[in-house]
CSV table of C-alpha atoms and ligand atoms in Angstrom, one decimal:
chain,number,residue,atom,x,y,z
I,1,MET,CA,62.7,-45.0,250.1
I,2,GLY,CA,62.2,-48.2,247.9
I,3,HIS,CA,63.0,-48.7,244.3
I,4,VAL,CA,59.8,-49.7,242.7
I,5,VAL,CA,60.6,-49.0,239.1
I,6,GLY,CA,63.2,-51.2,237.5
I,7,SER,CA,63.5,-53.6,240.4
I,8,ASP,CA,62.7,-57.2,239.9
I,9,GLY,CA,61.6,-59.8,242.5
I,10,PRO,CA,58.7,-60.0,244.8
I,11,GLY,CA,60.0,-57.2,247.0
I,12,ALA,CA,59.3,-54.6,244.3
I,13,TRP,CA,55.7,-55.7,243.9
I,14,LYS,CA,55.2,-55.6,247.6
I,15,GLU,CA,56.4,-52.0,247.7
I,16,LEU,CA,54.1,-51.0,244.8
I,17,ASP,CA,51.2,-52.9,246.5
I,18,ASP,CA,51.8,-50.9,249.7
I,19,LEU,CA,52.0,-47.7,247.7
I,20,VAL,CA,48.7,-48.4,245.9
I,21,THR,CA,47.0,-49.3,249.2
I,22,ARG,CA,48.2,-46.0,250.8
I,23,VAL,CA,47.1,-43.9,247.8
I,24,VAL,CA,43.7,-45.6,247.8
I,25,GLU,CA,43.3,-45.0,251.6
I,26,ASN,CA,44.4,-41.4,251.2
I,27,ARG,CA,41.9,-40.8,248.4
I,28,ALA,CA,39.1,-42.3,250.5
I,29,ALA,CA,40.0,-39.9,253.4
I,30,ILE,CA,40.1,-36.9,251.0
I,31,ALA,CA,36.7,-38.0,249.6
I,32,SER,CA,35.2,-38.2,253.1
I,33,LEU,CA,36.5,-34.7,254.0
I,34,GLN,CA,35.1,-33.3,250.7
I,35,ALA,CA,31.7,-34.8,251.5
I,36,ASP,CA,31.9,-33.0,254.9
I,37,GLU,CA,32.7,-29.8,253.2
I,38,ALA,CA,29.6,-30.2,250.9
I,39,SER,CA,27.5,-30.6,254.1
I,40,LEU,CA,29.0,-27.4,255.5
I,41,LEU,CA,28.3,-25.5,252.3
I,42,ALA,CA,24.8,-26.8,252.2
I,43,ASP,CA,24.3,-25.4,255.8
I,44,ALA,CA,24.8,-22.0,254.2
I,45,VAL,CA,21.4,-22.3,252.7
I,46,ASP,CA,19.7,-22.8,256.1
I,47,LEU,CA,21.7,-19.9,257.4
I,48,MET,CA,20.5,-17.8,254.4
I,49,ILE,CA,16.8,-18.8,255.1
I,50,SER,CA,17.0,-17.8,258.7
I,51,ARG,CA,18.7,-14.5,257.8
I,52,THR,CA,16.1,-13.7,255.2
I,53,GLU,CA,13.3,-14.3,257.7
I,54,GLU,CA,15.2,-12.1,260.2
I,55,ARG,CA,15.4,-9.3,257.7
I,56,ARG,CA,11.7,-9.7,256.8
I,57,ALA,CA,10.9,-9.5,260.5
I,58,GLN,CA,12.8,-6.3,260.8
I,59,SER,CA,11.1,-5.2,257.5
I,60,ARG,CA,14.3,-3.8,256.2
I,61,PRO,CA,13.7,-2.5,252.7
I,62,ARG,CA,15.9,-4.5,250.4
I,63,THR,CA,15.6,-4.9,246.6
I,64,ASP,CA,18.0,-7.8,246.1
I,65,SER,CA,16.3,-11.0,247.2
I,66,ASP,CA,19.5,-13.1,247.1
I,67,LEU,CA,21.5,-10.5,249.1
I,68,PRO,CA,21.7,-12.7,252.3
I,69,LEU,CA,23.1,-15.6,250.1
I,70,ARG,CA,25.6,-13.2,248.5
I,71,GLU,CA,26.7,-11.9,251.9
I,72,ILE,CA,27.3,-15.5,253.1
I,73,CYS,CA,29.2,-16.3,249.8
I,74,ALA,CA,31.3,-13.2,250.1
I,75,GLU,CA,32.2,-14.0,253.7
I,76,LEU,CA,33.1,-17.6,252.8
I,77,GLY,CA,34.8,-16.8,249.6
I,78,ALA,CA,37.2,-14.2,251.2
I,79,ALA,CA,38.0,-16.8,254.0
I,80,MET,CA,38.6,-19.6,251.4
I,81,ARG,CA,40.5,-17.3,249.0
I,82,MET,CA,38.0,-18.1,246.3
I,83,SER,CA,35.7,-15.9,244.2
I,84,ASP,CA,32.3,-15.6,245.9
I,85,ARG,CA,30.7,-16.6,242.6
I,86,THR,CA,32.6,-20.0,242.8
I,87,VAL,CA,31.4,-20.4,246.4
I,88,GLN,CA,27.8,-19.7,245.4
I,89,ALA,CA,28.0,-22.4,242.6
I,90,ARG,CA,29.5,-24.9,245.1
I,91,ILE,CA,26.7,-24.2,247.6
I,92,GLY,CA,24.2,-24.8,244.8
I,93,ASP,CA,25.8,-28.1,243.9
I,94,ALA,CA,26.0,-29.2,247.6
I,95,THR,CA,22.4,-28.3,248.1
I,96,THR,CA,21.3,-30.4,245.1
I,97,LEU,CA,23.4,-33.3,246.3
I,98,LEU,CA,22.1,-33.3,249.8
I,99,THR,CA,18.4,-32.8,248.9
I,100,SER,CA,18.2,-35.1,245.8
I,101,PHE,CA,21.2,-37.5,246.0
I,102,ARG,CA,21.5,-38.5,249.6
I,103,ALA,CA,22.9,-42.0,248.8
I,104,THR,CA,25.6,-40.5,246.6
I,105,HIS,CA,26.6,-38.2,249.4
I,106,ASP,CA,26.7,-41.2,251.8
I,107,ALA,CA,28.9,-43.1,249.4
I,108,TRP,CA,31.2,-40.1,249.0
I,109,ARG,CA,31.4,-39.7,252.8
I,110,ALA,CA,32.3,-43.4,253.1
I,111,GLY,CA,35.2,-42.8,250.7
I,112,LEU,CA,33.7,-45.2,248.1
I,113,ILE,CA,33.5,-42.7,245.3
I,114,ASP,CA,35.4,-39.5,244.3
I,115,ALA,CA,34.2,-35.9,243.7
I,116,GLY,CA,34.3,-36.6,240.0
I,117,HIS,CA,31.8,-39.5,240.3
I,118,VAL,CA,29.6,-37.3,242.5
I,119,ALA,CA,29.5,-34.5,240.0
I,120,ALA,CA,28.7,-36.9,237.2
I,121,ILE,CA,25.8,-38.5,239.1
I,122,ARG,CA,24.4,-35.1,240.3
I,123,ASP,CA,24.7,-33.3,236.9
I,124,ALA,CA,23.2,-36.0,234.7
I,125,GLY,CA,20.4,-36.8,237.2
I,126,ALA,CA,19.4,-33.4,238.4
I,127,GLY,CA,16.6,-33.1,235.8
I,128,ILE,CA,14.8,-36.2,236.9
I,129,ALA,CA,11.8,-34.7,238.8
I,130,ASP,CA,10.2,-37.8,240.2
I,131,ALA,CA,11.9,-38.9,243.5
I,132,ALA,CA,11.4,-42.6,243.0
I,133,GLU,CA,12.8,-42.5,239.5
I,134,ARG,CA,15.7,-40.4,240.6
I,135,ALA,CA,16.4,-43.0,243.3
I,136,ARG,CA,16.3,-45.8,240.7
I,137,TYR,CA,18.8,-43.7,238.6
I,138,GLU,CA,21.0,-43.1,241.6
I,139,ARG,CA,21.2,-46.8,242.5
I,140,GLN,CA,22.2,-47.8,239.0
I,141,MET,CA,24.8,-45.1,238.8
I,142,LEU,CA,26.3,-45.9,242.2
I,143,GLU,CA,26.7,-49.5,241.1
I,144,ALA,CA,28.5,-48.3,238.0
I,145,ALA,CA,30.6,-45.8,239.9
I,146,ALA,CA,32.2,-48.8,241.8
I,147,HIS,CA,34.2,-49.7,238.7
I,148,GLU,CA,34.0,-46.8,236.2
I,149,SER,CA,36.0,-43.6,235.9
I,150,PRO,CA,34.2,-40.3,236.3
I,151,GLY,CA,34.5,-39.6,232.6
I,152,ARG,CA,32.8,-42.8,231.6
I,153,LEU,CA,30.2,-42.4,234.4
I,154,ARG,CA,29.3,-38.9,233.0
I,155,VAL,CA,28.4,-40.3,229.6
I,156,LEU,CA,26.6,-43.3,231.1
I,157,GLY,CA,24.6,-40.9,233.4
I,158,ARG,CA,23.2,-39.0,230.4
I,159,VAL,CA,22.1,-42.3,228.8
I,160,VAL,CA,20.6,-43.8,232.0
I,161,ALA,CA,18.8,-40.5,232.9
I,162,ALA,CA,17.3,-40.3,229.3
I,163,ARG,CA,16.1,-44.0,229.5
I,164,ILE,CA,14.6,-43.6,233.0
I,165,ASP,CA,12.9,-40.3,232.3
I,166,PRO,CA,12.6,-39.7,228.5
I,167,ALA,CA,10.1,-36.9,228.9
I,168,SER,CA,12.6,-34.8,230.8
I,169,ILE,CA,15.0,-34.4,227.8
I,170,ASP,CA,12.9,-31.6,226.3
I,171,GLU,CA,12.5,-29.9,229.6
I,172,ARG,CA,16.2,-30.3,230.5
I,173,HIS,CA,17.2,-28.9,227.1
I,174,ARG,CA,14.9,-25.9,227.7
I,175,VAL,CA,16.6,-25.2,231.1
I,176,ALA,CA,20.1,-26.0,229.7
I,177,ARG,CA,19.5,-23.7,226.7
I,178,ALA,CA,19.0,-20.8,229.1
I,179,SER,CA,22.6,-21.3,230.3
I,180,ARG,CA,24.1,-20.8,226.8
I,181,ASP,CA,27.0,-18.3,227.1
I,182,VAL,CA,30.4,-17.4,225.9
I,183,ARG,CA,33.3,-17.3,228.3
I,184,VAL,CA,37.1,-16.9,228.1
I,185,ILE,CA,39.6,-18.6,230.3
I,186,GLY,CA,43.3,-17.5,230.4
I,187,LEU,CA,45.9,-20.1,229.5
I,188,GLU,CA,49.6,-20.2,229.7
I,189,ASP,CA,52.0,-18.7,227.2
I,190,GLY,CA,49.9,-15.7,226.0
I,191,MET,CA,46.9,-17.9,225.1
I,192,ALA,CA,43.3,-18.0,226.2
I,193,ARG,CA,40.4,-20.4,225.6
I,194,LEU,CA,37.2,-19.0,224.2
I,195,ILE,CA,34.3,-21.3,225.2
I,196,ALA,CA,30.8,-21.1,223.8
I,197,ASP,CA,28.1,-23.2,225.4
I,198,LEU,CA,25.6,-23.6,222.6
I,199,PRO,CA,22.7,-25.9,221.7
I,200,ALA,CA,24.4,-28.9,220.0
I,201,VAL,CA,23.0,-28.2,216.5
I,202,PRO,CA,24.4,-24.7,215.9
I,203,ALA,CA,27.6,-25.8,217.7
I,204,TYR,CA,28.4,-28.6,215.3
I,205,ALA,CA,27.2,-26.6,212.3
I,206,ILE,CA,29.7,-23.8,213.3
I,207,CYS,CA,32.5,-26.3,213.6
I,208,ASP,CA,31.6,-27.8,210.2
I,209,ARG,CA,31.4,-24.4,208.5
I,210,LEU,CA,34.8,-23.4,210.0
I,211,THR,CA,36.3,-26.7,208.8
I,212,GLN,CA,35.0,-26.2,205.2
I,213,MET,CA,36.3,-22.7,205.2
I,214,ALA,CA,39.7,-23.8,206.4
I,215,HIS,CA,39.9,-26.4,203.7
I,216,THR,CA,38.9,-23.8,201.1
I,217,VAL,CA,41.7,-21.5,202.3
I,218,ARG,CA,44.2,-24.3,202.0
I,219,ASP,CA,42.8,-25.5,198.6
I,220,PRO,CA,40.6,-23.0,196.8
I,221,GLY,CA,39.1,-25.8,194.7
I,222,PHE,CA,37.8,-27.6,197.8
I,223,ALA,CA,34.4,-26.0,198.1
I,224,ALA,CA,33.7,-25.5,194.4
I,225,PRO,CA,34.8,-28.7,192.6
I,226,ASP,CA,32.2,-28.2,189.9
I,227,ILE,CA,33.8,-25.1,188.5
I,228,CYS,CA,36.9,-26.9,187.2
I,229,ALA,CA,35.3,-30.2,186.5
I,230,ASP,CA,35.4,-29.7,182.7
I,231,ASP,CA,39.0,-28.9,182.6
I,232,PRO,CA,40.9,-30.2,185.6
I,233,CYS,CA,44.2,-29.3,184.1
I,234,THR,CA,43.7,-25.6,184.6
I,235,VAL,CA,43.8,-26.0,188.4
I,236,GLY,CA,47.5,-27.0,188.6
I,237,ALA,CA,48.6,-25.3,185.4
I,238,SER,CA,47.4,-21.8,186.2
I,239,ALA,CA,50.0,-19.1,185.6
I,240,ASN,CA,49.5,-18.0,189.3
I,241,PRO,CA,49.1,-21.2,191.2
I,242,PRO,CA,47.3,-20.7,194.5
I,243,GLN,CA,49.5,-19.8,197.4
I,244,LEU,CA,50.0,-22.8,199.6
I,245,ASP,CA,48.8,-21.9,203.1
I,246,CYS,CA,51.0,-23.7,205.6
I,247,ARG,CA,48.6,-23.3,208.5
I,248,SER,CA,47.0,-26.5,209.8
I,249,ILE,CA,43.3,-26.9,209.5
I,250,GLY,CA,43.0,-26.3,213.3
I,251,GLU,CA,45.0,-23.1,213.1
I,252,LEU,CA,42.9,-21.9,210.2
I,253,ARG,CA,39.6,-22.8,212.0
I,254,ALA,CA,40.8,-20.6,214.9
I,255,ASP,CA,42.0,-17.7,212.7
I,256,ILE,CA,38.8,-17.7,210.7
I,257,LEU,CA,36.6,-17.8,213.8
I,258,ALA,CA,38.5,-14.8,215.3
I,259,ASP,CA,38.2,-12.9,212.0
I,260,ILE,CA,34.5,-13.4,211.7
I,261,LEU,CA,33.8,-12.6,215.4
I,262,LEU,CA,35.8,-9.5,215.4
I,263,THR,CA,34.6,-8.0,212.1
I,264,ALA,CA,31.2,-9.4,211.1
I,265,THR,CA,27.9,-7.7,212.1
I,266,PRO,CA,25.0,-9.7,213.4
I,267,THR,CA,21.9,-9.6,211.2
I,268,ALA,CA,19.1,-10.9,213.4
I,269,HIS,CA,19.7,-9.1,216.7
I,270,GLY,CA,19.0,-5.4,217.5
I,271,ASP,CA,20.0,-2.3,215.7
I,272,ARG,CA,22.4,-3.3,212.9
I,273,ASP,CA,24.2,0.0,212.7
I,274,ALA,CA,24.6,0.3,216.4
I,275,LEU,CA,26.0,-3.2,216.6
I,276,ALA,CA,28.3,-2.6,213.6
I,277,ALA,CA,29.9,0.3,215.5
I,278,ILE,CA,31.0,-1.8,218.4
I,279,CYS,CA,34.6,-3.0,218.5
I,280,GLY,CA,36.3,-5.5,220.8
I,281,ARG,CA,38.2,-3.8,223.6
I,282,VAL,CA,41.2,-5.0,225.5
I,283,GLN,CA,43.6,-3.2,227.9
I,284,VAL,CA,47.2,-3.9,227.1
I,285,ILE,CA,50.1,-2.5,229.1
I,286,VAL,CA,53.2,-2.2,226.9
I,287,PRO,CA,56.5,-1.0,228.4
I,288,VAL,CA,57.7,1.9,226.2
I,289,LEU,CA,61.0,0.2,225.4
I,290,THR,CA,59.2,-2.9,224.2
I,291,ALA,CA,56.9,-0.8,222.0
I,292,ALA,CA,60.0,0.7,220.4
I,293,GLY,CA,61.5,-2.8,219.9
I,294,LEU,CA,64.4,-2.0,222.4
I,295,SER,CA,63.4,-4.5,225.1
I,296,ASP,CA,61.8,-7.8,225.3
I,297,GLN,CA,60.1,-7.1,228.7
I,298,PRO,CA,56.6,-8.6,228.3
I,299,ALA,CA,53.6,-6.6,227.5
I,300,LEU,CA,50.6,-7.4,229.8
I,301,LEU,CA,47.0,-8.0,228.9
I,302,ALA,CA,45.4,-6.3,232.0
I,303,GLY,CA,44.0,-8.8,234.5
I,304,GLN,CA,45.3,-11.8,232.5
I,305,GLY,CA,49.1,-12.0,232.0
I,306,PRO,CA,51.9,-11.5,229.6
I,307,ILE,CA,51.3,-11.5,225.8
I,308,ASP,CA,54.0,-11.8,223.1
I,309,SER,CA,55.9,-8.7,222.1
I,310,ALA,CA,54.9,-9.0,218.3
I,311,THR,CA,51.2,-8.8,219.1
I,312,ALA,CA,51.9,-5.9,221.6
I,313,ARG,CA,53.8,-3.9,219.0
I,314,ARG,CA,51.1,-4.5,216.4
I,315,LEU,CA,48.4,-3.4,218.8
I,316,ALA,CA,50.5,-0.3,219.7
I,317,ALA,CA,50.9,0.6,216.1
I,318,ASP,CA,47.2,0.1,215.2
I,319,ALA,CA,45.4,1.4,218.3
I,320,PRO,CA,43.8,4.8,217.7
I,321,GLY,CA,43.7,6.1,221.3
I,322,TRP,CA,46.7,5.1,223.1
I,323,ASP,CA,47.3,6.2,226.7
I,324,ARG,CA,50.8,6.5,227.9
I,325,VAL,CA,51.1,5.6,231.6
I,326,MET,CA,53.9,6.6,233.9
I,327,ILE,CA,54.7,3.7,236.2
I,328,HIS,CA,56.6,4.0,239.5
I,329,PRO,CA,59.9,2.3,238.9
I,330,HIS,CA,60.0,0.5,242.2
I,331,THR,CA,56.4,-0.3,243.0
I,332,GLY,CA,54.7,-0.6,239.6
I,333,MET,CA,52.1,1.9,240.8
I,334,PRO,CA,50.7,3.8,237.8
I,335,LEU,CA,51.5,7.5,238.5
I,336,ALA,CA,50.0,9.4,235.6
I,337,VAL,CA,48.4,9.2,232.2
I,338,ASP,CA,49.5,11.9,229.8
I,339,ARG,CA,46.1,13.2,228.7
I,340,TYR,CA,44.2,16.2,230.0
I,341,ARG,CA,40.4,16.4,230.9
I,342,PRO,CA,40.8,15.5,234.6
I,343,SER,CA,37.7,13.3,235.0
I,344,ALA,CA,38.4,11.1,232.0
I,345,GLU,CA,42.1,11.1,233.1
I,346,LEU,CA,41.2,9.9,236.6
I,347,ARG,CA,39.0,7.2,235.1
I,348,ARG,CA,41.8,5.9,232.9
I,349,PHE,CA,44.2,6.1,235.8
I,350,LEU,CA,41.9,4.0,237.9
I,351,ALA,CA,41.3,1.5,235.1
I,352,VAL,CA,45.0,1.0,234.8
I,353,ARG,CA,45.5,0.8,238.6
I,354,ASP,CA,42.6,-1.5,239.3
I,355,GLU,CA,42.3,-3.7,236.1
I,356,HIS,CA,39.3,-5.5,237.6
I,357,CYS,CA,36.8,-5.2,240.4
I,358,ARG,CA,38.6,-4.6,243.8
I,359,PHE,CA,36.5,-6.9,245.9
I,360,PRO,CA,38.7,-9.8,247.2
I,361,GLY,CA,38.8,-12.6,244.6
I,362,CYS,CA,36.7,-10.8,241.9
I,363,ARG,CA,38.2,-10.5,238.4
I,364,MET,CA,35.4,-8.6,236.6
I,365,PRO,CA,37.3,-6.3,234.2
I,366,VAL,CA,37.1,-2.5,234.8
I,367,TRP,CA,35.0,-1.8,231.8
I,368,ARG,CA,32.2,-3.8,233.4
I,369,CYS,CA,32.7,-2.0,236.8
I,370,ASP,CA,31.4,1.1,238.4
I,371,LEU,CA,33.7,3.7,240.1
I,372,ASP,CA,32.7,3.6,243.7
I,373,HIS,CA,33.5,6.3,246.3
I,374,THR,CA,35.1,4.3,249.1
I,375,THR,CA,33.8,6.9,251.5
I,376,ASP,CA,30.5,8.1,250.2
I,377,ALA,CA,30.5,11.6,248.7
I,378,ALA,CA,27.5,12.3,250.9
I,379,ARG,CA,29.7,11.6,254.0
I,380,GLY,CA,32.5,13.9,252.7
I,381,GLY,CA,34.3,11.4,250.5
I,382,VAL,CA,36.3,13.2,247.9
I,383,THR,CA,36.5,12.4,244.2
I,384,SER,CA,40.1,11.4,244.0
I,385,HIS,CA,42.2,8.3,243.3
I,386,GLU,CA,42.5,7.9,247.0
I,387,ASN,CA,38.8,7.5,247.5
I,388,LEU,CA,37.7,5.8,244.3
I,389,ALA,CA,37.9,2.1,243.3
I,390,ASN,CA,36.4,0.0,240.6
I,391,LEU,CA,33.7,-2.4,241.8
I,392,CYS,CA,31.5,-4.7,239.7
I,393,ARG,CA,27.7,-4.3,240.0
I,394,ARG,CA,27.5,-7.3,242.3
I,395,HIS,CA,30.1,-6.1,244.8
I,396,HIS,CA,29.1,-2.5,244.5
I,397,THR,CA,25.6,-3.5,245.7
I,398,LEU,CA,27.2,-5.8,248.4
I,399,LYS,CA,29.2,-2.9,249.7
I,400,HIS,CA,26.3,-0.6,250.0
I,401,ALA,CA,23.6,-3.1,251.1
I,402,SER,CA,25.5,-5.3,253.6
I,403,GLU,CA,27.8,-5.0,256.5
I,404,TRP,CA,31.0,-5.2,254.4
I,405,LYS,CA,33.2,-2.2,255.1
I,406,VAL,CA,36.1,-0.9,253.1
I,407,THR,CA,38.7,1.8,253.6
I,408,GLN,CA,41.6,3.0,251.5
I,409,VAL,CA,45.0,2.9,253.2
I,410,GLY,CA,47.0,4.6,250.5
I,411,SER,CA,48.7,3.5,247.3
I,412,GLY,CA,45.4,2.1,246.1
I,413,VAL,CA,45.4,-0.6,248.8
I,414,LEU,CA,41.8,-1.4,250.0
I,415,GLU,CA,41.2,-2.9,253.4
I,416,TRP,CA,37.9,-4.8,253.5
I,417,THR,CA,36.2,-5.8,256.8
I,418,SER,CA,33.7,-8.6,256.6
I,419,PRO,CA,30.5,-8.7,258.6
I,420,THR,CA,32.2,-11.2,260.9
I,421,LEU,CA,35.0,-8.7,261.3
I,422,ARG,CA,37.6,-10.6,259.3
I,423,ARG,CA,40.0,-8.3,257.5
I,424,TYR,CA,41.2,-8.7,253.9
I,425,THR,CA,43.7,-6.5,252.0
I,426,ASP,CA,43.2,-6.1,248.3
I,427,ARG,CA,46.2,-4.6,246.5
I,428,PRO,CA,46.2,-3.0,243.0
I,429,PRO,CA,47.0,-5.8,240.6
I,430,SER,CA,49.5,-3.7,238.8
I,431,THR,CA,51.7,-3.6,242.0
I,432,VAL,CA,51.2,-7.3,242.8
I,433,SER,CA,52.5,-8.4,239.5
I,434,PHE,CA,55.1,-5.7,239.0
I,435,VAL,CA,58.8,-6.7,238.9
I,436,PRO,CA,61.1,-3.7,239.5
I,437,GLU,CA,63.3,-3.1,236.5
I,438,SER,CA,65.4,0.0,235.8
I,439,ALA,CA,64.3,-0.1,232.1
I,440,PHE,CA,60.8,0.7,233.2
I,441,ALA,CA,61.8,3.9,235.0
I,442,LEU,CA,59.7,6.3,233.0
I,443,SER,CA,59.1,8.8,235.7
I,444,PRO,CA,61.1,10.2,238.6
I,445,ASP,CA,60.8,8.5,242.0
I,446,GLY,CA,57.8,9.3,244.2
I,447,VAL,CA,56.0,11.6,241.8
I,448,PRO,CA,52.4,11.8,243.0
I,449,PRO,CA,49.6,11.5,240.5
I,450,PRO,CA,48.9,15.0,239.1
I,451,PHE,CA,45.3,15.1,240.3
A,1,LIG,ZN1,33.4,-7.8,241.8
């Protein structure tokens, strides 16, 4: 291989030139394949339409109108090892592109623009209803895409769309407003990102209020300068000078936000007392030796990943209802929880074993799932851990209303068979992430669950 960096002389530039050419060609090839994938995904909609008509012809009673699409997304998602919700979103994007931005798709297919450019053009222009105006917007954007990065193109797209179709701003905001939501994304190192999609006005107001509060914590005189205006000397000369908080403004903003959201009660939504009684819930798995401060084996936030041991110990000390879970020392399979009342016990056991919905790829946490009898009770399925699994509402419906089949093959392992007869194995997350460690041996080998 050549020595591009640090070499002088024309040979080095030649090598760099070749490298740049090869990278550009490679990107064009990738772009072209991605455009083909978008075409394939858009075909799913045609397939869905024909399946819906087929069902209507057979007059099969179905309540969920988008079931055919969900079936297709589940089948594709399992094969692509992606969540079916992601596949559904991609199908939506591909359909918008192929129906409303044909020239953009052509440029993508020709390798002239990247996926980032395509998303910027599609997202900012999707609200332009008039086809001729949309085509004008698309031409202008494709010209810009030839020399701008996707990030710049996205900002430009909003401005161009607003100029071409000013009336659509209110309408677009009305539609966008309906997508306001709060989500959380797991990050590395025991962190997670809380994202709130809000109308711009409250979003900026919230950030301003948090910033003012953070400054006030750091410097109690910040928000009330009038109080000490007559006698500025008393601020610094007080017998008990304010404690200097060494947290940064950013850290304070985050801490105050968490404090408010975990403790404050909404005043303008629903029954105040009922809402005040609701606490945030998380499922944290703490090895017993870590809880005792004797090991630094990580505690796990179920379905997400490791959290720091100080937080885990604090939670263990404060939590009012703490389930102790016996874990198989070699497989990580939860074996038992040490409480009585069998049905609640079984429910807790399955919450620990499953952590989230057990459809391939789905991560809906167990407290938003139903316990599903793998083999229906009506067909002789028993109510035991070997025949129960957590499924979210979406996949619970899919299982009952579509051709997807599932069996349990022992140790909590589910074998799913798709309508096209592809097979997928879904293992309990606790066993997938478990690292055998003698310090975890809380129960004798091979002890079966006591129910
Ligand atoms: Zn699910």
